[in-house]
Amino acid sequence: MLNVNRPQIYKKPMDRSIFSQIIHIRSYESDLYHEATLTQIANYLQEAAGRHVIEMDLGISVADLIAKGLGWVLTRMQIQVFEMPQAYDTVQLDTFPTGFDKYYLYRDFLLKQAHTDSVCLQATSVWAVIDFAKRGIVPIPDFIKQMPLTAQPLMPSPKGKIPKIGQITHSRTFQVRWFDLDQNQHANNVQFLNWAIEALPETWLRANQAKRVDIAFRNEALYGETIHSQVAIDPEQITSLHRLLKDNQEEIAQVQIQWAARPMPK
């Protein structure tokens, strides 16, 4: 059963542990139903996380880490949608770190209508630090652990594995383009979500709305590589399982999406 309990609005402390920004949803960031696209929402979340580490002024921004031969990488994200904002809406996005362990930083997000406080969605994410020379994840450095933690998690941290894909019902092939790349020299994580969703048939996308997304990032995708997007749809549970593979069958991401029937237009 899909959990539709909305989080309580918290009172934000006056410190740097929580970052807030006002976003005006533009028409070109929305779909044919005038709703902000899921991939655009993921872009907002990543951008807010990046801006937050800059404003903390602790030497942990993307540029700061690159200068040390390191980089932030998103390893998992879960998004729970209550009501997707529409084109020309004004929304407030809050983000804050919620904890650390040896290899991972945990960060949550809350998106709400700026004028009414009506919650649009919440999300939780897991981040790691990559060593560019080793092309692998390293323990969270001590200077990053200076990041202040004052907010309570909105959602449980992602645990367990995404179920393995079953009988493939649809697939598409993509190529990593120049403008898919980010500052870490590989395809941006949001593009992975785009590849997963684009493998779904038009009839499914017209009939359903994504309500809960769980995406696990396994490996990077580099410029020019071919990406195979496979999906298995379960129409009874209204879910889809996705897998992204390279030509050599290396898995780069898994995705599970819970859908709900799209309301009929009034």
mmCIF file of C-alpha atoms in Angstrom:
data_model
loop_
_atom_site.group_PDB
_atom_site.id
_atom_site.type_symbol
_atom_site.label_atom_id
_atom_site.label_comp_id
_atom_site.label_asym_id
_atom_site.label_seq_id
_atom_site.Cartn_x
_atom_site.Cartn_y
_atom_site.Cartn_z
ATOM 1 C CA MET A 1 0.000 0.000 0.000
ATOM 2 C CA LEU A 2 1.377 3.401 -0.990
ATOM 3 C CA ASN A 3 2.141 5.608 2.003
ATOM 4 C CA VAL A 4 0.473 8.985 1.498
ATOM 5 C CA ASN A 5 1.032 10.428 4.976
ATOM 6 C CA ARG A 6 2.344 13.933 4.528
ATOM 7 C CA PRO A 7 5.189 15.137 6.752
ATOM 8 C CA GLN A 8 4.622 17.712 9.443
ATOM 9 C CA ILE A 9 5.944 21.162 8.614
ATOM 10 C CA TYR A 10 8.849 21.842 10.946
ATOM 11 C CA LYS A 11 10.015 25.181 12.293
ATOM 12 C CA LYS A 12 13.348 25.912 10.672
ATOM 13 C CA PRO A 13 16.187 26.790 13.060
ATOM 14 C CA MET A 14 18.224 29.910 12.349
ATOM 15 C CA ASP A 15 21.443 28.175 11.352
ATOM 16 C CA ARG A 16 23.242 26.934 8.270
ATOM 17 C CA SER A 17 22.174 23.321 8.645
ATOM 18 C CA ILE A 18 19.036 23.905 6.536
ATOM 19 C CA PHE A 19 19.050 25.492 3.095
ATOM 20 C CA SER A 20 15.874 27.005 1.617
ATOM 21 C CA GLN A 21 15.204 28.442 -1.796
ATOM 22 C CA ILE A 22 12.189 29.746 -3.672
ATOM 23 C CA ILE A 23 11.636 28.208 -7.111
ATOM 24 C CA HIS A 24 9.330 29.460 -9.841
ATOM 25 C CA ILE A 25 8.254 26.506 -11.985
ATOM 26 C CA ARG A 26 8.730 27.479 -15.625
ATOM 27 C CA SER A 27 6.560 26.219 -18.450
ATOM 28 C CA TYR A 28 9.498 24.453 -20.130
ATOM 29 C CA GLU A 29 10.108 22.515 -16.896
ATOM 30 C CA SER A 30 6.622 20.999 -17.058
ATOM 31 C CA ASP A 31 5.023 18.266 -19.147
ATOM 32 C CA LEU A 32 1.972 18.071 -21.390
ATOM 33 C CA TYR A 33 -0.207 17.959 -18.245
ATOM 34 C CA HIS A 34 1.362 21.224 -16.988
ATOM 35 C CA GLU A 35 3.052 19.393 -14.078
ATOM 36 C CA ALA A 36 6.734 19.758 -13.257
ATOM 37 C CA THR A 37 8.521 16.740 -14.681
ATOM 38 C CA LEU A 38 10.025 14.171 -12.342
ATOM 39 C CA THR A 39 13.459 14.689 -13.868
ATOM 40 C CA GLN A 40 13.182 18.445 -13.359
ATOM 41 C CA ILE A 41 12.290 17.852 -9.711
ATOM 42 C CA ALA A 42 15.415 15.690 -9.397
ATOM 43 C CA ASN A 43 17.414 18.561 -10.902
ATOM 44 C CA TYR A 44 16.005 20.934 -8.276
ATOM 45 C CA LEU A 45 17.017 18.546 -5.495
ATOM 46 C CA GLN A 46 20.574 18.119 -6.743
ATOM 47 C CA GLU A 47 20.971 21.852 -7.308
ATOM 48 C CA ALA A 48 19.756 22.663 -3.790
ATOM 49 C CA ALA A 49 22.196 20.159 -2.282
ATOM 50 C CA GLY A 50 25.035 21.716 -4.265
ATOM 51 C CA ARG A 51 24.113 25.257 -3.279
ATOM 52 C CA HIS A 52 23.800 24.255 0.362
ATOM 53 C CA VAL A 53 27.360 22.944 0.630
ATOM 54 C CA ILE A 54 28.582 26.186 -0.964
ATOM 55 C CA GLU A 55 26.694 28.369 1.511
ATOM 56 C CA MET A 56 27.898 26.326 4.485
ATOM 57 C CA ASP A 57 31.368 27.714 3.654
ATOM 58 C CA LEU A 58 33.120 24.668 5.093
ATOM 59 C CA GLY A 59 35.269 23.896 2.050
ATOM 60 C CA ILE A 60 32.995 21.038 0.964
ATOM 61 C CA SER A 61 31.463 22.393 -2.245
ATOM 62 C CA VAL A 62 31.800 20.579 -5.560
ATOM 63 C CA ALA A 63 34.624 22.941 -6.567
ATOM 64 C CA ASP A 64 36.380 22.506 -3.202
ATOM 65 C CA LEU A 65 36.333 18.719 -3.508
ATOM 66 C CA ILE A 66 37.466 18.758 -7.145
ATOM 67 C CA ALA A 67 40.518 20.783 -6.062
ATOM 68 C CA LYS A 68 41.348 17.897 -3.705
ATOM 69 C CA GLY A 69 40.848 15.253 -6.389
ATOM 70 C CA LEU A 70 37.500 14.282 -4.882
ATOM 71 C CA GLY A 71 33.853 14.606 -5.847
ATOM 72 C CA TRP A 72 30.344 14.196 -4.491
ATOM 73 C CA VAL A 73 28.348 11.299 -5.956
ATOM 74 C CA LEU A 74 24.704 10.478 -5.379
ATOM 75 C CA THR A 75 24.299 6.749 -4.708
ATOM 76 C CA ARG A 76 20.582 6.472 -3.935
ATOM 77 C CA MET A 77 17.483 8.627 -3.846
ATOM 78 C CA GLN A 78 13.859 8.069 -2.894
ATOM 79 C CA ILE A 79 11.151 10.571 -3.818
ATOM 80 C CA GLN A 80 7.594 10.464 -2.489
ATOM 81 C CA VAL A 81 5.149 12.623 -4.434
ATOM 82 C CA PHE A 82 1.939 13.928 -2.873
ATOM 83 C CA GLU A 83 0.927 16.505 -5.468
ATOM 84 C CA MET A 84 3.274 17.553 -8.237
ATOM 85 C CA PRO A 85 3.595 21.342 -8.627
ATOM 86 C CA GLN A 86 2.454 22.855 -11.886
ATOM 87 C CA ALA A 87 3.871 25.346 -14.344
ATOM 88 C CA TYR A 88 4.050 28.880 -12.894
ATOM 89 C CA ASP A 89 3.665 27.655 -9.295
ATOM 90 C CA THR A 90 6.002 29.186 -6.726
ATOM 91 C CA VAL A 91 7.435 26.572 -4.385
ATOM 92 C CA GLN A 92 9.875 26.445 -1.491
ATOM 93 C CA LEU A 93 12.521 23.739 -1.382
ATOM 94 C CA ASP A 94 14.247 22.939 1.922
ATOM 95 C CA THR A 95 17.180 20.550 2.226
ATOM 96 C CA PHE A 96 19.349 19.449 5.118
ATOM 97 C CA PRO A 97 21.834 16.695 6.025
ATOM 98 C CA THR A 98 20.529 14.219 8.587
ATOM 99 C CA GLY A 99 23.543 12.055 9.424
ATOM 100 C CA PHE A 100 26.739 10.240 8.469
ATOM 101 C CA ASP A 101 28.276 6.823 8.629
ATOM 102 C CA LYS A 102 31.715 5.676 7.464
ATOM 103 C CA TYR A 103 31.049 5.977 3.737
ATOM 104 C CA TYR A 104 27.793 7.892 3.329
ATOM 105 C CA LEU A 105 26.100 11.220 4.024
ATOM 106 C CA TYR A 106 22.301 11.297 4.316
ATOM 107 C CA ARG A 107 20.288 14.305 3.112
ATOM 108 C CA ASP A 108 16.538 15.017 3.003
ATOM 109 C CA PHE A 109 14.398 17.409 0.969
ATOM 110 C CA LEU A 110 10.957 18.976 1.386
ATOM 111 C CA LEU A 111 9.142 20.761 -1.448
ATOM 112 C CA LYS A 112 6.007 22.749 -0.633
ATOM 113 C CA GLN A 113 3.856 25.470 -2.130
ATOM 114 C CA ALA A 114 5.402 28.762 -1.049
ATOM 115 C CA HIS A 115 2.119 30.541 -0.327
ATOM 116 C CA THR A 116 0.152 27.768 1.383
ATOM 117 C CA ASP A 117 2.766 25.393 2.898
ATOM 118 C CA SER A 118 0.968 22.519 1.142
ATOM 119 C CA VAL A 119 3.554 19.755 0.780
ATOM 120 C CA CYS A 120 4.236 18.666 -2.806
ATOM 121 C CA LEU A 121 6.821 15.973 -2.126
ATOM 122 C CA GLN A 122 9.563 14.776 0.172
ATOM 123 C CA ALA A 123 12.784 12.958 -0.647
ATOM 124 C CA THR A 124 15.763 11.330 0.991
ATOM 125 C CA SER A 125 19.180 10.728 -0.525
ATOM 126 C CA VAL A 126 22.494 8.997 0.112
ATOM 127 C CA TRP A 127 25.771 10.625 -0.951
ATOM 128 C CA ALA A 128 29.353 9.410 -1.080
ATOM 129 C CA VAL A 129 32.751 10.893 -1.879
ATOM 130 C CA ILE A 130 34.647 9.567 -4.887
ATOM 131 C CA ASP A 131 38.417 9.691 -5.370
ATOM 132 C CA PHE A 132 38.966 10.557 -9.046
ATOM 133 C CA ALA A 133 42.392 8.913 -9.185
ATOM 134 C CA LYS A 134 41.043 5.644 -7.783
ATOM 135 C CA ARG A 135 37.608 5.998 -9.457
ATOM 136 C CA GLY A 136 36.152 4.631 -6.253
ATOM 137 C CA ILE A 137 34.324 5.657 -3.089
ATOM 138 C CA VAL A 138 36.422 6.613 -0.054
ATOM 139 C CA PRO A 139 35.450 7.100 3.619
ATOM 140 C CA ILE A 140 33.794 10.448 4.352
ATOM 141 C CA PRO A 141 36.705 12.816 5.191
ATOM 142 C CA ASP A 142 36.754 14.439 8.620
ATOM 143 C CA PHE A 143 36.493 17.956 7.175
ATOM 144 C CA ILE A 144 33.114 17.038 5.650
ATOM 145 C CA LYS A 145 31.880 15.695 8.985
ATOM 146 C CA GLN A 146 32.051 19.254 10.327
ATOM 147 C CA MET A 147 28.737 19.808 8.535
ATOM 148 C CA PRO A 148 26.113 20.807 11.155
ATOM 149 C CA LEU A 149 23.198 18.451 11.786
ATOM 150 C CA THR A 150 20.105 19.867 13.495
ATOM 151 C CA ALA A 151 17.077 18.608 11.527
ATOM 152 C CA GLN A 152 15.312 15.293 11.995
ATOM 153 C CA PRO A 153 14.911 12.961 8.976
ATOM 154 C CA LEU A 154 11.652 13.241 7.054
ATOM 155 C CA MET A 155 11.877 9.678 5.774
ATOM 156 C CA PRO A 156 13.745 6.526 6.808
ATOM 157 C CA SER A 157 17.128 6.212 5.104
ATOM 158 C CA PRO A 158 16.983 3.801 2.150
ATOM 159 C CA LYS A 159 17.630 0.243 3.286
ATOM 160 C CA GLY A 160 17.774 -3.036 1.426
ATOM 161 C CA LYS A 161 18.026 -3.671 -2.273
ATOM 162 C CA ILE A 162 15.689 -2.744 -5.079
ATOM 163 C CA PRO A 163 14.053 -5.958 -6.366
ATOM 164 C CA LYS A 164 15.656 -7.518 -9.413
ATOM 165 C CA ILE A 165 13.887 -6.963 -12.689
ATOM 166 C CA GLY A 166 11.737 -9.832 -13.919
ATOM 167 C CA GLN A 167 10.352 -10.407 -17.396
ATOM 168 C CA ILE A 168 11.346 -7.422 -19.518
ATOM 169 C CA THR A 169 8.297 -5.800 -21.102
ATOM 170 C CA HIS A 170 9.914 -2.791 -22.801
ATOM 171 C CA SER A 171 13.386 -1.506 -23.624
ATOM 172 C CA ARG A 172 15.171 1.362 -25.352
ATOM 173 C CA THR A 173 18.766 2.228 -26.159
ATOM 174 C CA PHE A 174 20.445 5.584 -25.554
ATOM 175 C CA GLN A 175 23.888 7.072 -26.020
ATOM 176 C CA VAL A 176 25.624 9.312 -23.486
ATOM 177 C CA ARG A 177 25.764 12.762 -25.069
ATOM 178 C CA TRP A 178 28.138 15.651 -24.417
ATOM 179 C CA PHE A 179 25.540 17.672 -22.520
ATOM 180 C CA ASP A 180 24.643 14.687 -20.331
ATOM 181 C CA LEU A 181 28.017 15.112 -18.580
ATOM 182 C CA ASP A 182 28.529 16.970 -15.302
ATOM 183 C CA GLN A 183 31.551 18.300 -13.407
ATOM 184 C CA ASN A 184 32.544 14.766 -12.422
ATOM 185 C CA GLN A 185 33.149 13.962 -16.121
ATOM 186 C CA HIS A 186 30.325 11.411 -16.315
ATOM 187 C CA ALA A 187 26.598 11.430 -17.072
ATOM 188 C CA ASN A 188 24.640 13.325 -14.449
ATOM 189 C CA ASN A 189 22.481 11.181 -12.175
ATOM 190 C CA VAL A 190 19.281 12.854 -13.325
ATOM 191 C CA GLN A 191 19.918 11.533 -16.820
ATOM 192 C CA PHE A 192 19.744 7.980 -15.434
ATOM 193 C CA LEU A 193 16.187 8.632 -14.256
ATOM 194 C CA ASN A 194 15.333 10.078 -17.648
ATOM 195 C CA TRP A 195 16.648 6.975 -19.447
ATOM 196 C CA ALA A 196 14.617 4.732 -17.134
ATOM 197 C CA ILE A 197 11.330 6.586 -17.636
ATOM 198 C CA GLU A 198 11.788 6.998 -21.395
ATOM 199 C CA ALA A 199 11.711 3.207 -21.820
ATOM 200 C CA LEU A 200 8.071 3.133 -20.686
ATOM 201 C CA PRO A 201 5.361 3.117 -23.355
ATOM 202 C CA GLU A 202 3.378 6.265 -24.096
ATOM 203 C CA THR A 203 0.115 4.613 -23.040
ATOM 204 C CA TRP A 204 1.514 3.941 -19.547
ATOM 205 C CA LEU A 205 2.835 7.472 -19.117
ATOM 206 C CA ARG A 206 -0.453 8.999 -20.234
ATOM 207 C CA ALA A 207 -2.494 6.800 -17.886
ATOM 208 C CA ASN A 208 -0.350 7.001 -14.735
ATOM 209 C CA GLN A 209 1.541 9.377 -12.442
ATOM 210 C CA ALA A 210 4.716 8.501 -10.552
ATOM 211 C CA LYS A 211 4.076 8.605 -6.803
ATOM 212 C CA ARG A 212 7.172 6.998 -5.298
ATOM 213 C CA VAL A 213 10.584 6.575 -6.901
ATOM 214 C CA ASP A 214 13.563 4.601 -5.585
ATOM 215 C CA ILE A 215 16.743 4.771 -7.653
ATOM 216 C CA ALA A 216 20.095 3.171 -6.843
ATOM 217 C CA PHE A 217 23.160 4.279 -8.786
ATOM 218 C CA ARG A 218 25.694 1.482 -9.308
ATOM 219 C CA ASN A 219 28.269 2.734 -11.802
ATOM 220 C CA GLU A 220 29.058 5.747 -13.930
ATOM 221 C CA ALA A 221 28.248 6.301 -17.595
ATOM 222 C CA LEU A 222 30.864 8.015 -19.745
ATOM 223 C CA TYR A 223 30.659 10.063 -22.911
ATOM 224 C CA GLY A 224 29.754 8.040 -25.995
ATOM 225 C CA GLU A 225 28.779 4.871 -24.135
ATOM 226 C CA THR A 226 25.613 3.016 -25.121
ATOM 227 C CA ILE A 227 23.014 2.583 -22.382
ATOM 228 C CA HIS A 228 20.314 -0.089 -22.534
ATOM 229 C CA SER A 229 17.203 0.806 -20.539
ATOM 230 C CA GLN A 230 15.039 -2.191 -19.623
ATOM 231 C CA VAL A 231 11.723 -2.156 -17.782
ATOM 232 C CA ALA A 232 9.312 -4.706 -16.351
ATOM 233 C CA ILE A 233 5.791 -3.398 -15.728
ATOM 234 C CA ASP A 234 3.463 -4.979 -13.176
ATOM 235 C CA PRO A 235 0.025 -3.594 -14.142
ATOM 236 C CA GLU A 236 -1.715 -5.172 -11.141
ATOM 237 C CA GLN A 237 0.571 -3.497 -8.584
ATOM 238 C CA ILE A 238 0.939 -0.418 -10.818
ATOM 239 C CA THR A 239 4.716 -0.588 -10.447
ATOM 240 C CA SER A 240 7.661 -0.662 -12.792
ATOM 241 C CA LEU A 241 11.151 -2.056 -12.252
ATOM 242 C CA HIS A 242 13.992 -0.679 -14.351
ATOM 243 C CA ARG A 243 17.582 -1.625 -15.097
ATOM 244 C CA LEU A 244 20.223 0.366 -16.971
ATOM 245 C CA LEU A 245 23.073 -1.572 -18.581
ATOM 246 C CA LYS A 246 26.120 -0.840 -20.705
ATOM 247 C CA ASP A 247 27.058 -2.881 -23.774
ATOM 248 C CA ASN A 248 29.256 -5.109 -21.591
ATOM 249 C CA GLN A 249 26.199 -5.853 -19.378
ATOM 250 C CA GLU A 250 27.603 -3.787 -16.504
ATOM 251 C CA GLU A 251 24.642 -2.531 -14.484
ATOM 252 C CA ILE A 252 24.743 1.198 -13.797
ATOM 253 C CA ALA A 253 21.380 1.752 -12.065
ATOM 254 C CA GLN A 254 18.219 0.122 -10.743
ATOM 255 C CA VAL A 255 14.912 1.927 -10.368
ATOM 256 C CA GLN A 256 11.566 1.057 -8.815
ATOM 257 C CA ILE A 257 8.570 3.333 -9.404
ATOM 258 C CA GLN A 258 5.157 3.126 -7.752
ATOM 259 C CA TRP A 259 2.466 4.687 -9.922
ATOM 260 C CA ALA A 260 -1.138 5.806 -9.475
ATOM 261 C CA ALA A 261 -3.828 6.227 -12.093
ATOM 262 C CA ARG A 262 -3.850 9.740 -13.492
ATOM 263 C CA PRO A 263 -7.058 11.607 -12.577
ATOM 264 C CA MET A 264 -9.407 12.188 -15.465
ATOM 265 C CA PRO A 265 -9.562 15.836 -16.558
ATOM 266 C CA LYS A 266 -12.563 17.700 -15.208
#
